Coordinates of C-alpha atoms in Angstrom, one line a residue:
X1 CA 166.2 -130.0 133.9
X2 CA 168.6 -127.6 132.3
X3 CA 167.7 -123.8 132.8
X4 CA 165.7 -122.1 130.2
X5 CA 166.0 -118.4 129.5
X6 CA 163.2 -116.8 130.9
X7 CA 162.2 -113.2 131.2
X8 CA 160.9 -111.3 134.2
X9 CA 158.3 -107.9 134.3
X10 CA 158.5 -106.8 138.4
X11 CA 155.5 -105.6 138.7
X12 CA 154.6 -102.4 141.3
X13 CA 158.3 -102.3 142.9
X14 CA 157.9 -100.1 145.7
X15 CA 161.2 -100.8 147.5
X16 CA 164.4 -99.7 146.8
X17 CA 165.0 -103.3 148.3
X18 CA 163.3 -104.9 145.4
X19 CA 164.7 -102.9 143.0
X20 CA 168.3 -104.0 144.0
X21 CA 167.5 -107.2 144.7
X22 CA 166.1 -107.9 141.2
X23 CA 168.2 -106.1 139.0
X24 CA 170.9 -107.8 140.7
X25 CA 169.5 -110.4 139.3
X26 CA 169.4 -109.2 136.0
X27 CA 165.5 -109.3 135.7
X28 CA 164.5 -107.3 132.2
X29 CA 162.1 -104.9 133.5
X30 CA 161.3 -103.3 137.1
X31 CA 157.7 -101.3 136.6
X32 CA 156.6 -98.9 138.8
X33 CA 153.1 -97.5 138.9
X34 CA 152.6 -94.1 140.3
X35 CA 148.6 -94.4 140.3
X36 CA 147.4 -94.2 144.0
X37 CA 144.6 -96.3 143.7
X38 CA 146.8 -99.5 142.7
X39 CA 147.7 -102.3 144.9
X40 CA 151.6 -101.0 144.8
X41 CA 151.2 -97.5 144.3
X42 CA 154.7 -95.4 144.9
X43 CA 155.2 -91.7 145.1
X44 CA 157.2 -90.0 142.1
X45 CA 159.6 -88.7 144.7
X46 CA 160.1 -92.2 145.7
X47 CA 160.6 -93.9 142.1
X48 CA 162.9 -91.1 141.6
X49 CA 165.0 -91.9 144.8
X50 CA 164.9 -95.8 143.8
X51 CA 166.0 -95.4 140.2
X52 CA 169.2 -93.3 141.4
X53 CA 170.5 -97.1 143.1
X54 CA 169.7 -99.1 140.5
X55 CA 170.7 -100.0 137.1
X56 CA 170.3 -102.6 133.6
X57 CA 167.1 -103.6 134.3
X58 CA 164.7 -101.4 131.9
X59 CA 162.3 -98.9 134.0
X60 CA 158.6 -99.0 133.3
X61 CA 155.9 -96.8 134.7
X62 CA 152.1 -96.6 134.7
X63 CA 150.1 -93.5 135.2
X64 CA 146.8 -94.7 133.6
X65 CA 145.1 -91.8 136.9
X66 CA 147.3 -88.7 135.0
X67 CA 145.3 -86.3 132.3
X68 CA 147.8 -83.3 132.0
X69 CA 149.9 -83.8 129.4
X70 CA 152.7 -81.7 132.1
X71 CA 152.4 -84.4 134.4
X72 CA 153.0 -87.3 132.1
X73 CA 155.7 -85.4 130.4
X74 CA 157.5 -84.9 133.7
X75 CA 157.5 -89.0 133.9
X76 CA 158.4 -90.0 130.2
X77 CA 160.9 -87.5 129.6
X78 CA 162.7 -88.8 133.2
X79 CA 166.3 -90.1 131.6
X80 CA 165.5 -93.6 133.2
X81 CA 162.6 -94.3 131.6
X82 CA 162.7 -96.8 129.1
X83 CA 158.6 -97.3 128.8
X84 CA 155.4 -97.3 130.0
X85 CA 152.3 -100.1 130.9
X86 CA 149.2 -99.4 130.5
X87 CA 145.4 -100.9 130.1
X88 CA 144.3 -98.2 128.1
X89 CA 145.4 -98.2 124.3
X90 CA 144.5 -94.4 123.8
X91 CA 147.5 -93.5 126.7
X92 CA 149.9 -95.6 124.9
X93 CA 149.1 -94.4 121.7
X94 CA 149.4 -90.5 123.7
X95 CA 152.9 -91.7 125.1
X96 CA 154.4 -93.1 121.4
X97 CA 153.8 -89.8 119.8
X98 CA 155.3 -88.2 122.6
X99 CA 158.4 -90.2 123.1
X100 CA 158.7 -93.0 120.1
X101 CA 161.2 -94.6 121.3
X102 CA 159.7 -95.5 124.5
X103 CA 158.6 -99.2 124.9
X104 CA 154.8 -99.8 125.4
X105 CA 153.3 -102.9 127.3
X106 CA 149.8 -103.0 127.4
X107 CA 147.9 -104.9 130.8
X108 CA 144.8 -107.4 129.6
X109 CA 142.5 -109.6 131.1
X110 CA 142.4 -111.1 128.3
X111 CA 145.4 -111.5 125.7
X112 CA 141.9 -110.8 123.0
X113 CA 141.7 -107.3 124.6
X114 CA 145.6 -106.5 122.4
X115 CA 145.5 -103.4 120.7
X116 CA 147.2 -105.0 117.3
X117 CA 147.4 -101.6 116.1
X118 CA 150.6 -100.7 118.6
X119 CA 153.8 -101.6 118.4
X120 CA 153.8 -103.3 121.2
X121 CA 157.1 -104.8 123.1
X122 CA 155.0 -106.7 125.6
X123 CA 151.5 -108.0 127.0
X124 CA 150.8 -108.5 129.9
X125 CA 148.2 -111.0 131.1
X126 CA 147.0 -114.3 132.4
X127 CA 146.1 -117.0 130.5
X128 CA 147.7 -118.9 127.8
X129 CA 148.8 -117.2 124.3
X130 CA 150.9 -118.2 121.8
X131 CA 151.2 -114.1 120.8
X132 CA 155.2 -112.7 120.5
X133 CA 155.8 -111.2 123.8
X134 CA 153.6 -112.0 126.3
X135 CA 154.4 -111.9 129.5
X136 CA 152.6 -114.3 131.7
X137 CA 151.0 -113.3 135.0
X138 CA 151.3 -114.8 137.8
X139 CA 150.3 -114.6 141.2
X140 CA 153.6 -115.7 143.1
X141 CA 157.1 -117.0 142.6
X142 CA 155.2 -120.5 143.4
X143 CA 152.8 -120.1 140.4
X144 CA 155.9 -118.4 138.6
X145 CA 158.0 -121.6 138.8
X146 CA 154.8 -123.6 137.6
X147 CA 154.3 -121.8 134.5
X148 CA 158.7 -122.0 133.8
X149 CA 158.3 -125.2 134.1
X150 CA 155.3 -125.6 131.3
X151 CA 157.6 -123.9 129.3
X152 CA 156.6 -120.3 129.8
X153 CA 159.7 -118.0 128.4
X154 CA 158.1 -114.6 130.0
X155 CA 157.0 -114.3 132.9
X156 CA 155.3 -111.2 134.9
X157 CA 155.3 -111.3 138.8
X158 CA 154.9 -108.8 141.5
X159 CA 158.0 -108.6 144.3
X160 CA 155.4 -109.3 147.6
X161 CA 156.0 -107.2 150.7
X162 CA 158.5 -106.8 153.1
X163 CA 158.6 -108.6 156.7
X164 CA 160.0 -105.0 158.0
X165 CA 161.6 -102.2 156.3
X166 CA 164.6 -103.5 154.8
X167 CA 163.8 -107.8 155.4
X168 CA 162.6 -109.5 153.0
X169 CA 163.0 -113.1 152.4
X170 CA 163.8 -113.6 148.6
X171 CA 164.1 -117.3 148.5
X172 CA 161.6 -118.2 147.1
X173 CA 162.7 -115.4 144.1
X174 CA 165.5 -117.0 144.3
X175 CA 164.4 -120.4 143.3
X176 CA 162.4 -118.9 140.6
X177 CA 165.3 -116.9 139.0
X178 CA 167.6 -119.6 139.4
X179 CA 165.4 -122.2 138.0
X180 CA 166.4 -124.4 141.2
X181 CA 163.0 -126.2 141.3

């Protein structure tokens, strides 16, 4: 099978391990999602560490817990921000008028819950769609290879844990990124 361009969303990088690791890589987009409550929340002092080490992959950020318009000024305007992901049109409508030029991906459960009315570089979501830019989820780099291999050209995946603080066995990534399946 010849290799297909594909391209990745890391989603809720929390390493600076990851981060590396993936833009190395030359994955398009390493999200980050400052909201506490989520499965791979990270501090803002943390991103901000992370982002110094890494570069060419785009940086996008969710903050769907933030109110204060300060706060989510303090993210956007951050010089490595490229965009932000979010489930909730209204804070992506909030961010465009803020910074235009941002990218916004919006997270479904259903690629029927789009907002159409956005400009919209990406969707996020399980499921089949035939709609420009959407960015199949998937639950590993086993389910990842699955969907490449039914032809999926985006793909959306979170980055897993780490055995210890620095180890990490990326194989699996590696086969994924590679297209060695």
């Amino acid at each position: 099978m010849e290799n297909q361009p594909v391209r990745y969303f890391i989603l809720g990088v929390m390493t600076l391990t990851d981060a590396r690791y993936f833009t190395a890589l030359g994955v398009d987009y390493l999200h980050f999602d400052f909201n506490p409550d989520s499965l791979y929340p990270i501090t803002q002092p943390a991103w901000e560490a992370i982002v110094e080490w890494v570069e060419g992959s785009d940086i996008i950020c969710s903050f769907d817990h933030l109110f204060e318009e300060e706060q989510i000024r303090k993210i956007i305007e951050h010089s490595s921000v490229a965009g932000v992901l979010s489930r909730f049109p209204d804070m992506l409508d909030y961010v465009h008028r803020m910074r235009p030029e941002l990218q916004l991906f919006q997270q479904v459960d259903d690629v029927s819950e789009t907002d159409h009315h956005l400009d919209l570089a990406g969707i996020i979501g399980a499921g089949d769609s035939t709609i420009k830019n959407h960015f199949h989820l998937c639950e590993g780099p086993l389910e990842a290879q699955s969907a490449v291999k039914q032809g999926k050209k985006a793909i959306a995946i979170h980055p897993g844990t780490e055995d210890e603080v620095g180890i990490k066995d990326f194989e699996a990534y590696d086969r994924l990124i590679y297209q060695e399946f």
